[in-house]
């Protein structure tokens, strides 16, 4: 019986230590791309910013602010399609 308890505690600790890739934690993966896009947007390098924002929304598709910045870049590049 002790063997079963140690196995279940190992499984529990492994589950506790693993961080899910999606959900609320995806913002931490998308944030560096969004920040990089903001820096490029600030110096009017819209092509590079588009790539960064696209990566950010690919990681976190429900991030409205990243979609907005992506749309602003595309507008500035006159890419309407």
mmCIF file with all atom_site columns, C-alpha atoms in Angstrom:
data_model
loop_
_atom_site.group_PDB
_atom_site.id
_atom_site.type_symbol
_atom_site.label_atom_id
_atom_site.label_alt_id
_atom_site.label_comp_id
_atom_site.label_asym_id
_atom_site.label_entity_id
_atom_site.label_seq_id
_atom_site.pdbx_PDB_ins_code
_atom_site.Cartn_x
_atom_site.Cartn_y
_atom_site.Cartn_z
_atom_site.occupancy
_atom_site.B_iso_or_equiv
_atom_site.pdbx_formal_charge
_atom_site.auth_seq_id
_atom_site.auth_comp_id
_atom_site.auth_asym_id
_atom_site.auth_atom_id
_atom_site.pdbx_PDB_model_num
ATOM 1  C CA . UNK A 1 1  ? 0.000  0.000  0.000   1.00 0.00 ? 1  UNK A CA 1
ATOM 2  C CA . UNK A 1 2  ? 2.880  2.396  0.678   1.00 0.00 ? 2  UNK A CA 1
ATOM 3  C CA . UNK A 1 3  ? 4.093  1.811  -2.850  1.00 0.00 ? 3  UNK A CA 1
ATOM 4  C CA . UNK A 1 4  ? 0.770  2.946  -4.283  1.00 0.00 ? 4  UNK A CA 1
ATOM 5  C CA . UNK A 1 5  ? 0.805  6.086  -2.123  1.00 0.00 ? 5  UNK A CA 1
ATOM 6  C CA . UNK A 1 6  ? 4.292  7.056  -3.271  1.00 0.00 ? 6  UNK A CA 1
ATOM 7  C CA . UNK A 1 7  ? 3.339  6.525  -6.897  1.00 0.00 ? 7  UNK A CA 1
ATOM 8  C CA . UNK A 1 8  ? 0.209  8.643  -6.552  1.00 0.00 ? 8  UNK A CA 1
ATOM 9  C CA . UNK A 1 9  ? 2.149  11.422 -4.808  1.00 0.00 ? 9  UNK A CA 1
ATOM 10 C CA . UNK A 1 10 ? 4.723  11.427 -7.578  1.00 0.00 ? 10 UNK A CA 1
ATOM 11 C CA . UNK A 1 11 ? 1.959  11.733 -10.146 1.00 0.00 ? 11 UNK A CA 1
ATOM 12 C CA . UNK A 1 12 ? 0.296  14.528 -8.165  1.00 0.00 ? 12 UNK A CA 1
ATOM 13 C CA . UNK A 1 13 ? 3.530  16.510 -7.891  1.00 0.00 ? 13 UNK A CA 1
ATOM 14 C CA . UNK A 1 14 ? 4.255  16.066 -11.595 1.00 0.00 ? 14 UNK A CA 1
ATOM 15 C CA . UNK A 1 15 ? 0.801  17.407 -12.425 1.00 0.00 ? 15 UNK A CA 1
ATOM 16 C CA . UNK A 1 16 ? 1.247  20.335 -10.046 1.00 0.00 ? 16 UNK A CA 1
ATOM 17 C CA . UNK A 1 17 ? 4.622  21.302 -11.517 1.00 0.00 ? 17 UNK A CA 1
ATOM 18 C CA . UNK A 1 18 ? 3.474  21.212 -15.130 1.00 0.00 ? 18 UNK A CA 1
ATOM 19 C CA . UNK A 1 19 ? 2.233  24.513 -16.524 1.00 0.00 ? 19 UNK A CA 1
ATOM 20 C CA . UNK A 1 20 ? -0.467 24.326 -19.167 1.00 0.00 ? 20 UNK A CA 1
ATOM 21 C CA . UNK A 1 21 ? 0.507  25.872 -22.506 1.00 0.00 ? 21 UNK A CA 1
ATOM 22 C CA . UNK A 1 22 ? -2.905 27.349 -23.260 1.00 0.00 ? 22 UNK A CA 1
ATOM 23 C CA . UNK A 1 23 ? -5.476 29.219 -21.247 1.00 0.00 ? 23 UNK A CA 1
ATOM 24 C CA . UNK A 1 24 ? -4.515 32.107 -19.021 1.00 0.00 ? 24 UNK A CA 1
ATOM 25 C CA . UNK A 1 25 ? -0.839 31.155 -19.143 1.00 0.00 ? 25 UNK A CA 1
ATOM 26 C CA . UNK A 1 26 ? -0.603 31.725 -22.904 1.00 0.00 ? 26 UNK A CA 1
ATOM 27 C CA . UNK A 1 27 ? -0.330 35.468 -22.267 1.00 0.00 ? 27 UNK A CA 1
ATOM 28 C CA . UNK A 1 28 ? 3.156  34.891 -20.848 1.00 0.00 ? 28 UNK A CA 1
ATOM 29 C CA . UNK A 1 29 ? 4.216  33.231 -24.092 1.00 0.00 ? 29 UNK A CA 1
ATOM 30 C CA . UNK A 1 30 ? 2.606  35.887 -26.301 1.00 0.00 ? 30 UNK A CA 1
ATOM 31 C CA . UNK A 1 31 ? 3.789  38.945 -24.367 1.00 0.00 ? 31 UNK A CA 1
ATOM 32 C CA . UNK A 1 32 ? 7.393  39.022 -25.690 1.00 0.00 ? 32 UNK A CA 1
ATOM 33 C CA . UNK A 1 33 ? 6.125  39.005 -29.288 1.00 0.00 ? 33 UNK A CA 1
ATOM 34 C CA . UNK A 1 34 ? 3.596  41.716 -28.510 1.00 0.00 ? 34 UNK A CA 1
ATOM 35 C CA . UNK A 1 35 ? 6.259  43.879 -26.836 1.00 0.00 ? 35 UNK A CA 1
ATOM 36 C CA . UNK A 1 36 ? 8.637  43.405 -29.771 1.00 0.00 ? 36 UNK A CA 1
ATOM 37 C CA . UNK A 1 37 ? 5.803  44.398 -32.114 1.00 0.00 ? 37 UNK A CA 1
ATOM 38 C CA . UNK A 1 38 ? 5.149  47.526 -30.052 1.00 0.00 ? 38 UNK A CA 1
ATOM 39 C CA . UNK A 1 39 ? 8.787  48.563 -30.289 1.00 0.00 ? 39 UNK A CA 1
ATOM 40 C CA . UNK A 1 40 ? 8.793  48.077 -34.062 1.00 0.00 ? 40 UNK A CA 1
ATOM 41 C CA . UNK A 1 41 ? 5.461  49.883 -34.373 1.00 0.00 ? 41 UNK A CA 1
ATOM 42 C CA . UNK A 1 42 ? 6.906  52.813 -32.429 1.00 0.00 ? 42 UNK A CA 1
ATOM 43 C CA . UNK A 1 43 ? 9.702  53.265 -34.973 1.00 0.00 ? 43 UNK A CA 1
ATOM 44 C CA . UNK A 1 44 ? 7.302  52.710 -37.894 1.00 0.00 ? 44 UNK A CA 1
ATOM 45 C CA . UNK A 1 45 ? 8.740  49.355 -38.948 1.00 0.00 ? 45 UNK A CA 1
ATOM 46 C CA . UNK A 1 46 ? 5.288  47.992 -39.644 1.00 0.00 ? 46 UNK A CA 1
ATOM 47 C CA . UNK A 1 47 ? 6.316  44.889 -41.628 1.00 0.00 ? 47 UNK A CA 1
ATOM 48 C CA . UNK A 1 48 ? 8.321  43.563 -38.696 1.00 0.00 ? 48 UNK A CA 1
ATOM 49 C CA . UNK A 1 49 ? 5.597  44.549 -36.262 1.00 0.00 ? 49 UNK A CA 1
ATOM 50 C CA . UNK A 1 50 ? 3.011  42.630 -38.314 1.00 0.00 ? 50 UNK A CA 1
ATOM 51 C CA . UNK A 1 51 ? 5.073  39.455 -37.979 1.00 0.00 ? 51 UNK A CA 1
ATOM 52 C CA . UNK A 1 52 ? 5.366  39.898 -34.220 1.00 0.00 ? 52 UNK A CA 1
ATOM 53 C CA . UNK A 1 53 ? 1.669  40.598 -33.718 1.00 0.00 ? 53 UNK A CA 1
ATOM 54 C CA . UNK A 1 54 ? 0.767  37.617 -35.903 1.00 0.00 ? 54 UNK A CA 1
ATOM 55 C CA . UNK A 1 55 ? 2.888  35.372 -33.687 1.00 0.00 ? 55 UNK A CA 1
ATOM 56 C CA . UNK A 1 56 ? 1.286  36.882 -30.575 1.00 0.00 ? 56 UNK A CA 1
ATOM 57 C CA . UNK A 1 57 ? -2.268 36.218 -31.786 1.00 0.00 ? 57 UNK A CA 1
ATOM 58 C CA . UNK A 1 58 ? -1.299 32.730 -32.944 1.00 0.00 ? 58 UNK A CA 1
ATOM 59 C CA . UNK A 1 59 ? -0.290 31.992 -29.342 1.00 0.00 ? 59 UNK A CA 1
ATOM 60 C CA . UNK A 1 60 ? -3.218 33.850 -27.728 1.00 0.00 ? 60 UNK A CA 1
ATOM 61 C CA . UNK A 1 61 ? -6.042 34.207 -30.267 1.00 0.00 ? 61 UNK A CA 1
ATOM 62 C CA . UNK A 1 62 ? -8.402 35.999 -27.863 1.00 0.00 ? 62 UNK A CA 1
ATOM 63 C CA . UNK A 1 63 ? -6.020 38.909 -27.220 1.00 0.00 ? 63 UNK A CA 1
ATOM 64 C CA . UNK A 1 64 ? -7.987 41.858 -28.610 1.00 0.00 ? 64 UNK A CA 1
ATOM 65 C CA . UNK A 1 65 ? -5.235 44.437 -28.118 1.00 0.00 ? 65 UNK A CA 1
ATOM 66 C CA . UNK A 1 66 ? -2.779 42.398 -30.222 1.00 0.00 ? 66 UNK A CA 1
ATOM 67 C CA . UNK A 1 67 ? -5.404 42.051 -32.977 1.00 0.00 ? 67 UNK A CA 1
ATOM 68 C CA . UNK A 1 68 ? -5.984 45.817 -32.860 1.00 0.00 ? 68 UNK A CA 1
ATOM 69 C CA . UNK A 1 69 ? -2.288 46.598 -33.211 1.00 0.00 ? 69 UNK A CA 1
ATOM 70 C CA . UNK A 1 70 ? -2.014 44.086 -36.061 1.00 0.00 ? 70 UNK A CA 1
ATOM 71 C CA . UNK A 1 71 ? -4.911 45.831 -37.828 1.00 0.00 ? 71 UNK A CA 1
ATOM 72 C CA . UNK A 1 72 ? -3.297 49.256 -37.295 1.00 0.00 ? 72 UNK A CA 1
ATOM 73 C CA . UNK A 1 73 ? -0.064 48.026 -38.873 1.00 0.00 ? 73 UNK A CA 1
ATOM 74 C CA . UNK A 1 74 ? -1.878 46.548 -41.850 1.00 0.00 ? 74 UNK A CA 1
ATOM 75 C CA . UNK A 1 75 ? -3.797 49.817 -42.297 1.00 0.00 ? 75 UNK A CA 1
ATOM 76 C CA . UNK A 1 76 ? -0.563 51.815 -42.220 1.00 0.00 ? 76 UNK A CA 1
ATOM 77 C CA . UNK A 1 77 ? 0.879  49.466 -44.852 1.00 0.00 ? 77 UNK A CA 1
ATOM 78 C CA . UNK A 1 78 ? -2.338 49.857 -46.889 1.00 0.00 ? 78 UNK A CA 1
ATOM 79 C CA . UNK A 1 79 ? -2.817 46.090 -46.855 1.00 0.00 ? 79 UNK A CA 1
ATOM 80 C CA . UNK A 1 80 ? -6.586 45.901 -46.734 1.00 0.00 ? 80 UNK A CA 1
ATOM 81 C CA . UNK A 1 81 ? -7.054 42.243 -47.656 1.00 0.00 ? 81 UNK A CA 1
#
